[in-house]
Structures are given as structure tokens and as C-alpha cells.
């Protein structure tokens, strides 16, 4: 399987093609089971959770013994325990070690238009490993590049990043899933680049099983890491590879032949 390419395929099929222990970092934000069109193949919440166990089991197989798995997932009014159920599958059923829990503080979230609920301003990013032994995080490099994310000089587990980071920074309310130049943006570039800098070295291999429009790929290019991505929706896969080509300044022929 060529590196530095987003494949238009189901991640469960794609990960079967990856050797055991060959990936240094997995970072992703999977479908959330909120009834979106791209989640239509789930007939029930139970089916969604069983599917989640399957793809996370593949992540554990391909992740090397010192590797990291960053899982971004939201809780909301519809399924208030979803994030913690996924965390439980990863830790109790698949025996990942929960190394840390990061709070993504989305301070410019659209207010909840109801007196019944509080405005949900956070998402979770779970940091998993096979084991926490011999862990070294590159905190100084993260702070050097992303000091604006942290309230103090400590690289902590609360990351203050607006939805519209990199587009209209600090101007009004943003959206996580934008309809801008690159379509569905997934998450801000910081959500990709901070874990990449924190837990990998240059030329390491990063996997995003749900690449969307390619934010993780761009984060890898920006930090001189290799990547593999899977995206089931051809529209967004094409967008992701267009972004990759733009970042690498590749010709159309080079993209068709793959880049390694």
C-alpha cells in the first residue's frame, strides 16, 4: 500500500492491507451516529457500537507497540454517553491503555436555542496506547508551534480551539463541518497537528481511517510525516487527494500513479 494517499475504500477493508505494528499514530474522528446521510448504513445504535469495536480492533493490530491512537468524539443531547461507551470498548474490550483524556474547548460553539440544555462547548480526544510505559511526549515542540491553544505555558489536556480555526479565527460562531473551499472539513488543523507533533517523529506513518476532506493528511505534510487515509465517500476522497496534490505540488498524472 502506497504512502501519502487517501484511498476511496471502507477502512475495515483497507486496514486489512496494512501489516501488524507498522503504523506509528492513528488519529481520527469517526462517524457519530447522528442520522447523517453518510451514516445511513447503521440500522441501530447497537450495530454502530459493534462496528466501532471492529475498526478499533484493526487499529490495535496495526499500531506499533510504542504508537498512539487519538480518538476524537463528541457527546451531545442525543447520545450523552457515546464518547464514554467508545472509550470503554477501547479500554475494557480491546485492552488499550487510556493514557490521557483531552478536552477540546470549542468556545465559539453556536448557543443551544433552548432553556432545557446547556450549550455543549467541548469534545473529547482520548489518547490510547498499548502501554503507558516508556512514553515521551514532545511537549516543547507543541508549545513552540501552538502556544495559543493553551492558557499557560503548560501543555495541558484542555485545548482551546474554535470551530472556525484557520478560516475566520476569533470572529463569531464557527462550524466544525464547513461548506467552504474544501467542503466537509472534519476538524481544525490543530486537532491533527498537535497529536502528530506530540507523539511522532519526522517520516513516521500516520493513519486516519475516516479521512474526510483530508485535514489529517495536510497536517502530516505540514510536519513531514507520512500518511495513509481511507474515505468511503468518493466526493470527499477526491477533495482530500486534491488537497494532497496541492500541498505536494503534484501533477494529475503523478496523483493517479500514487505518491510514495
mmCIF file of C-alpha atoms in Angstrom:
data_model
loop_
_atom_site.group_PDB
_atom_site.id
_atom_site.type_symbol
_atom_site.label_atom_id
_atom_site.label_comp_id
_atom_site.label_asym_id
_atom_site.label_seq_id
_atom_site.Cartn_x
_atom_site.Cartn_y
_atom_site.Cartn_z
ATOM 1 C CA UNK A 1 0.000 0.000 0.000
ATOM 2 C CA UNK A 2 1.448 3.340 -1.092
ATOM 3 C CA UNK A 3 2.021 6.046 1.488
ATOM 4 C CA UNK A 4 0.769 9.620 1.227
ATOM 5 C CA UNK A 5 -2.502 8.805 -0.474
ATOM 6 C CA UNK A 6 -6.178 8.752 0.510
ATOM 7 C CA UNK A 7 -7.926 5.585 -0.629
ATOM 8 C CA UNK A 8 -11.602 5.507 -1.582
ATOM 9 C CA UNK A 9 -12.482 2.394 0.388
ATOM 10 C CA UNK A 10 -14.006 1.070 3.592
ATOM 11 C CA UNK A 11 -11.419 1.375 6.359
ATOM 12 C CA UNK A 12 -12.132 -2.181 7.546
ATOM 13 C CA UNK A 13 -11.073 -3.480 4.133
ATOM 14 C CA UNK A 14 -8.203 -1.028 3.844
ATOM 15 C CA UNK A 15 -6.669 -1.776 7.212
ATOM 16 C CA UNK A 16 -6.523 -5.475 6.319
ATOM 17 C CA UNK A 17 -3.840 -4.488 3.791
ATOM 18 C CA UNK A 18 -1.631 -2.904 6.456
ATOM 19 C CA UNK A 19 0.967 -5.011 8.262
ATOM 20 C CA UNK A 20 0.819 -5.649 12.001
ATOM 21 C CA UNK A 21 2.546 -2.983 14.071
ATOM 22 C CA UNK A 22 3.536 -0.832 11.084
ATOM 23 C CA UNK A 23 1.728 2.432 11.978
ATOM 24 C CA UNK A 24 3.124 4.975 14.461
ATOM 25 C CA UNK A 25 -0.003 7.070 15.062
ATOM 26 C CA UNK A 26 -3.716 6.785 14.391
ATOM 27 C CA UNK A 27 -5.764 9.956 14.657
ATOM 28 C CA UNK A 28 -9.377 10.121 13.601
ATOM 29 C CA UNK A 29 -12.909 11.302 14.203
ATOM 30 C CA UNK A 30 -15.337 8.545 13.182
ATOM 31 C CA UNK A 31 -18.992 8.880 12.137
ATOM 32 C CA UNK A 32 -21.026 9.900 15.180
ATOM 33 C CA UNK A 33 -24.337 8.039 14.655
ATOM 34 C CA UNK A 34 -26.400 11.221 14.408
ATOM 35 C CA UNK A 35 -28.527 10.221 11.424
ATOM 36 C CA UNK A 36 -26.428 11.949 8.762
ATOM 37 C CA UNK A 37 -26.629 10.640 5.206
ATOM 38 C CA UNK A 38 -23.145 9.114 5.392
ATOM 39 C CA UNK A 39 -24.236 7.070 8.448
ATOM 40 C CA UNK A 40 -27.271 5.539 6.763
ATOM 41 C CA UNK A 41 -25.769 2.036 6.755
ATOM 42 C CA UNK A 42 -26.236 1.764 10.538
ATOM 43 C CA UNK A 43 -29.656 0.321 11.398
ATOM 44 C CA UNK A 44 -29.284 0.751 15.152
ATOM 45 C CA UNK A 45 -27.059 2.241 17.817
ATOM 46 C CA UNK A 46 -26.067 -1.276 18.840
ATOM 47 C CA UNK A 47 -24.895 -2.018 15.308
ATOM 48 C CA UNK A 48 -22.892 1.207 15.333
ATOM 49 C CA UNK A 49 -21.141 0.206 18.564
ATOM 50 C CA UNK A 50 -20.332 -3.301 17.277
ATOM 51 C CA UNK A 51 -18.904 -1.763 14.101
ATOM 52 C CA UNK A 52 -16.840 0.624 16.252
ATOM 53 C CA UNK A 53 -15.277 -2.332 18.060
ATOM 54 C CA UNK A 54 -14.333 -3.911 14.718
ATOM 55 C CA UNK A 55 -12.454 -0.934 13.329
ATOM 56 C CA UNK A 56 -10.771 -0.138 16.652
ATOM 57 C CA UNK A 57 -9.582 -3.751 16.864
ATOM 58 C CA UNK A 58 -7.892 -3.283 13.496
ATOM 59 C CA UNK A 59 -6.300 -0.089 14.786
ATOM 60 C CA UNK A 60 -4.827 -2.012 17.707
ATOM 61 C CA UNK A 61 -3.403 -4.666 15.377
ATOM 62 C CA UNK A 62 -1.605 -2.247 13.040
ATOM 63 C CA UNK A 63 -0.410 0.195 15.718
ATOM 64 C CA UNK A 64 3.182 -0.418 16.772
ATOM 65 C CA UNK A 65 3.934 -1.144 20.424
ATOM 66 C CA UNK A 66 5.036 2.435 21.140
ATOM 67 C CA UNK A 67 2.339 4.028 18.978
ATOM 68 C CA UNK A 68 -0.557 6.313 19.881
ATOM 69 C CA UNK A 69 -4.250 6.323 18.996
ATOM 70 C CA UNK A 70 -6.066 9.672 19.295
ATOM 71 C CA UNK A 71 -9.852 9.304 19.085
ATOM 72 C CA UNK A 72 -11.970 12.457 18.747
ATOM 73 C CA UNK A 73 -15.645 12.022 19.624
ATOM 74 C CA UNK A 74 -18.427 14.271 20.885
ATOM 75 C CA UNK A 75 -21.135 13.873 23.497
ATOM 76 C CA UNK A 76 -24.413 15.654 22.875
ATOM 77 C CA UNK A 77 -28.047 15.701 23.915
ATOM 78 C CA UNK A 78 -28.982 12.810 21.619
ATOM 79 C CA UNK A 79 -26.485 10.219 22.834
ATOM 80 C CA UNK A 80 -24.971 11.559 26.030
ATOM 81 C CA UNK A 81 -22.784 8.560 26.825
ATOM 82 C CA UNK A 82 -21.445 7.810 23.329
ATOM 83 C CA UNK A 83 -17.892 9.041 23.941
ATOM 84 C CA UNK A 84 -17.566 7.047 27.127
ATOM 85 C CA UNK A 85 -19.035 3.899 25.579
ATOM 86 C CA UNK A 86 -16.413 4.061 22.822
ATOM 87 C CA UNK A 87 -13.734 4.648 25.431
ATOM 88 C CA UNK A 88 -14.997 1.620 27.367
ATOM 89 C CA UNK A 89 -14.816 -0.595 24.268
ATOM 90 C CA UNK A 90 -11.245 0.537 23.644
ATOM 91 C CA UNK A 91 -10.079 0.015 27.233
ATOM 92 C CA UNK A 92 -12.124 -2.901 28.596
ATOM 93 C CA UNK A 93 -12.756 -4.971 25.480
ATOM 94 C CA UNK A 94 -9.683 -4.200 23.364
ATOM 95 C CA UNK A 95 -7.318 -3.565 26.287
ATOM 96 C CA UNK A 96 -5.950 -0.222 25.149
ATOM 97 C CA UNK A 97 -4.437 1.892 27.906
ATOM 98 C CA UNK A 98 -6.198 5.257 28.309
ATOM 99 C CA UNK A 99 -3.121 7.460 28.600
ATOM 100 C CA UNK A 100 -4.962 10.795 28.771
ATOM 101 C CA UNK A 101 -8.298 12.466 28.121
ATOM 102 C CA UNK A 102 -8.113 15.770 26.258
ATOM 103 C CA UNK A 103 -10.890 18.333 26.335
ATOM 104 C CA UNK A 104 -11.309 20.265 23.102
ATOM 105 C CA UNK A 105 -12.871 23.550 24.253
ATOM 106 C CA UNK A 106 -14.833 24.963 21.312
ATOM 107 C CA UNK A 107 -15.617 28.293 22.925
ATOM 108 C CA UNK A 108 -17.403 29.760 19.897
ATOM 109 C CA UNK A 109 -19.971 26.961 19.576
ATOM 110 C CA UNK A 110 -23.436 28.016 18.385
ATOM 111 C CA UNK A 111 -25.547 28.582 21.524
ATOM 112 C CA UNK A 112 -28.170 25.989 22.425
ATOM 113 C CA UNK A 113 -31.505 27.554 21.495
ATOM 114 C CA UNK A 114 -33.345 26.105 24.472
ATOM 115 C CA UNK A 115 -33.740 26.622 28.205
ATOM 116 C CA UNK A 116 -33.591 22.852 28.700
ATOM 117 C CA UNK A 117 -29.899 22.376 27.892
ATOM 118 C CA UNK A 118 -26.533 23.979 28.356
ATOM 119 C CA UNK A 119 -24.534 24.864 25.256
ATOM 120 C CA UNK A 120 -22.187 21.974 24.507
ATOM 121 C CA UNK A 121 -18.735 23.542 24.133
ATOM 122 C CA UNK A 122 -16.485 20.506 24.388
ATOM 123 C CA UNK A 123 -15.451 17.409 22.514
ATOM 124 C CA UNK A 124 -13.248 14.621 23.837
ATOM 125 C CA UNK A 125 -9.975 13.391 22.413
ATOM 126 C CA UNK A 126 -8.942 10.124 24.028
ATOM 127 C CA UNK A 127 -5.228 9.284 23.877
ATOM 128 C CA UNK A 128 -4.773 5.498 23.825
ATOM 129 C CA UNK A 129 -1.628 3.354 23.853
ATOM 130 C CA UNK A 130 -0.787 -0.322 24.164
ATOM 131 C CA UNK A 131 1.024 0.625 27.373
ATOM 132 C CA UNK A 132 1.997 3.868 29.082
ATOM 133 C CA UNK A 133 5.498 2.598 29.830
ATOM 134 C CA UNK A 134 8.433 4.473 28.250
ATOM 135 C CA UNK A 135 6.262 7.325 26.995
ATOM 136 C CA UNK A 136 7.932 10.542 25.839
ATOM 137 C CA UNK A 137 5.759 13.409 24.586
ATOM 138 C CA UNK A 138 7.261 16.226 22.511
ATOM 139 C CA UNK A 139 5.648 18.988 24.559
ATOM 140 C CA UNK A 140 8.213 21.694 23.846
ATOM 141 C CA UNK A 141 7.695 21.401 20.080
ATOM 142 C CA UNK A 142 3.929 21.547 20.531
ATOM 143 C CA UNK A 143 4.145 24.681 22.647
ATOM 144 C CA UNK A 144 6.541 26.327 20.209
ATOM 145 C CA UNK A 145 4.018 25.876 17.384
ATOM 146 C CA UNK A 146 0.685 26.080 19.206
ATOM 147 C CA UNK A 147 1.104 28.228 22.317
ATOM 148 C CA UNK A 148 -2.205 29.959 21.507
ATOM 149 C CA UNK A 149 -4.072 26.719 22.284
ATOM 150 C CA UNK A 150 -3.004 26.684 25.949
ATOM 151 C CA UNK A 151 -3.890 29.177 28.698
ATOM 152 C CA UNK A 152 -0.468 28.879 30.344
ATOM 153 C CA UNK A 153 2.992 27.727 29.340
ATOM 154 C CA UNK A 154 1.977 24.207 30.333
ATOM 155 C CA UNK A 155 0.972 21.881 27.512
ATOM 156 C CA UNK A 156 -2.158 20.628 29.209
ATOM 157 C CA UNK A 157 -5.131 18.479 28.309
ATOM 158 C CA UNK A 158 -7.527 21.379 27.636
ATOM 159 C CA UNK A 159 -7.133 22.654 24.071
ATOM 160 C CA UNK A 160 -8.876 25.940 23.271
ATOM 161 C CA UNK A 161 -9.576 25.819 19.541
ATOM 162 C CA UNK A 162 -12.577 27.451 17.835
ATOM 163 C CA UNK A 163 -14.632 25.643 15.221
ATOM 164 C CA UNK A 164 -13.593 28.117 12.534
ATOM 165 C CA UNK A 165 -9.898 27.972 13.371
ATOM 166 C CA UNK A 166 -7.810 28.889 10.332
ATOM 167 C CA UNK A 167 -10.732 30.470 8.485
ATOM 168 C CA UNK A 168 -12.231 33.353 10.461
ATOM 169 C CA UNK A 169 -10.286 32.972 13.648
ATOM 170 C CA UNK A 170 -11.962 34.504 16.704
ATOM 171 C CA UNK A 171 -14.728 36.088 14.601
ATOM 172 C CA UNK A 172 -18.201 34.980 15.620
ATOM 173 C CA UNK A 173 -19.506 31.451 15.602
ATOM 174 C CA UNK A 174 -17.838 28.801 13.528
ATOM 175 C CA UNK A 175 -18.743 25.333 12.304
ATOM 176 C CA UNK A 176 -16.838 22.103 12.601
ATOM 177 C CA UNK A 177 -18.272 20.789 9.349
ATOM 178 C CA UNK A 178 -17.901 23.693 6.960
ATOM 179 C CA UNK A 179 -19.039 24.052 3.374
ATOM 180 C CA UNK A 180 -16.084 26.145 2.338
ATOM 181 C CA UNK A 181 -13.368 25.618 -0.270
ATOM 182 C CA UNK A 182 -12.654 22.054 0.785
ATOM 183 C CA UNK A 183 -16.185 21.005 1.718
ATOM 184 C CA UNK A 184 -16.504 18.923 4.893
ATOM 185 C CA UNK A 185 -13.504 19.977 6.976
ATOM 186 C CA UNK A 186 -13.878 17.443 9.797
ATOM 187 C CA UNK A 187 -11.851 19.178 12.482
ATOM 188 C CA UNK A 188 -9.458 22.158 12.675
ATOM 189 C CA UNK A 189 -5.888 21.541 11.556
ATOM 190 C CA UNK A 190 -4.658 21.888 15.150
ATOM 191 C CA UNK A 191 -6.550 18.735 16.120
ATOM 192 C CA UNK A 192 -4.358 16.852 13.653
ATOM 193 C CA UNK A 193 -1.043 18.641 14.010
ATOM 194 C CA UNK A 194 -0.819 18.761 17.811
ATOM 195 C CA UNK A 195 -1.089 14.947 18.235
ATOM 196 C CA UNK A 196 1.298 14.478 15.298
ATOM 197 C CA UNK A 197 3.959 16.721 16.837
ATOM 198 C CA UNK A 198 3.281 15.428 20.341
ATOM 199 C CA UNK A 199 3.718 11.735 19.616
ATOM 200 C CA UNK A 200 5.684 11.130 16.390
ATOM 201 C CA UNK A 201 8.938 11.935 14.621
ATOM 202 C CA UNK A 202 9.550 13.031 11.034
ATOM 203 C CA UNK A 203 8.907 10.281 8.458
ATOM 204 C CA UNK A 204 6.720 8.282 10.861
ATOM 205 C CA UNK A 205 3.485 6.831 9.471
ATOM 206 C CA UNK A 206 0.109 8.293 10.469
ATOM 207 C CA UNK A 207 -3.241 6.677 9.661
ATOM 208 C CA UNK A 208 -6.671 8.304 9.543
ATOM 209 C CA UNK A 209 -9.340 5.637 8.844
ATOM 210 C CA UNK A 210 -12.019 8.324 8.290
ATOM 211 C CA UNK A 211 -10.054 10.934 6.370
ATOM 212 C CA UNK A 212 -12.984 13.094 5.219
ATOM 213 C CA UNK A 213 -11.651 16.034 3.237
ATOM 214 C CA UNK A 214 -8.034 15.423 4.193
ATOM 215 C CA UNK A 215 -7.213 17.539 7.235
ATOM 216 C CA UNK A 216 -5.026 14.843 8.824
ATOM 217 C CA UNK A 217 -3.174 14.390 5.523
ATOM 218 C CA UNK A 218 -2.436 18.113 5.335
ATOM 219 C CA UNK A 219 -1.259 18.043 8.947
ATOM 220 C CA UNK A 220 1.167 15.258 8.057
ATOM 221 C CA UNK A 221 2.509 17.119 5.039
ATOM 222 C CA UNK A 222 2.993 20.257 7.153
ATOM 223 C CA UNK A 223 5.036 18.284 9.702
ATOM 224 C CA UNK A 224 6.972 15.963 7.350
ATOM 225 C CA UNK A 225 5.160 12.765 8.310
ATOM 226 C CA UNK A 226 3.862 10.035 6.019
ATOM 227 C CA UNK A 227 0.173 9.209 5.979
ATOM 228 C CA UNK A 228 -2.399 6.684 4.847
ATOM 229 C CA UNK A 229 -6.054 7.627 4.676
ATOM 230 C CA UNK A 230 -9.316 5.859 3.933
ATOM 231 C CA UNK A 231 -12.531 7.610 2.961
ATOM 232 C CA UNK A 232 -15.687 5.786 1.897
ATOM 233 C CA UNK A 233 -17.344 8.821 0.275
ATOM 234 C CA UNK A 234 -15.768 9.340 -3.161
ATOM 235 C CA UNK A 235 -16.641 13.033 -3.158
ATOM 236 C CA UNK A 236 -14.622 13.703 -0.031
ATOM 237 C CA UNK A 237 -11.877 11.278 -1.035
ATOM 238 C CA UNK A 238 -11.409 13.284 -4.233
ATOM 239 C CA UNK A 239 -11.355 16.519 -2.218
ATOM 240 C CA UNK A 240 -8.737 15.055 0.128
ATOM 241 C CA UNK A 241 -6.485 13.934 -2.711
ATOM 242 C CA UNK A 242 -6.888 17.308 -4.395
ATOM 243 C CA UNK A 243 -5.650 18.937 -1.204
ATOM 244 C CA UNK A 244 -2.753 16.464 -1.049
ATOM 245 C CA UNK A 245 -1.806 17.237 -4.651
ATOM 246 C CA UNK A 246 -1.924 20.948 -3.930
ATOM 247 C CA UNK A 247 0.304 20.610 -0.858
ATOM 248 C CA UNK A 248 2.807 18.364 -2.673
ATOM 249 C CA UNK A 249 2.501 20.379 -5.929
ATOM 250 C CA UNK A 250 1.871 17.160 -7.842
ATOM 251 C CA UNK A 251 0.631 16.840 -11.395
ATOM 252 C CA UNK A 252 -2.611 14.996 -12.164
ATOM 253 C CA UNK A 253 -0.612 12.091 -13.638
ATOM 254 C CA UNK A 254 1.519 11.810 -10.505
ATOM 255 C CA UNK A 255 -1.606 11.690 -8.349
ATOM 256 C CA UNK A 256 -3.179 8.964 -10.496
ATOM 257 C CA UNK A 257 0.004 6.866 -10.196
ATOM 258 C CA UNK A 258 0.229 7.425 -6.450
ATOM 259 C CA UNK A 259 2.922 9.215 -4.485
ATOM 260 C CA UNK A 260 5.392 7.500 -2.218
#
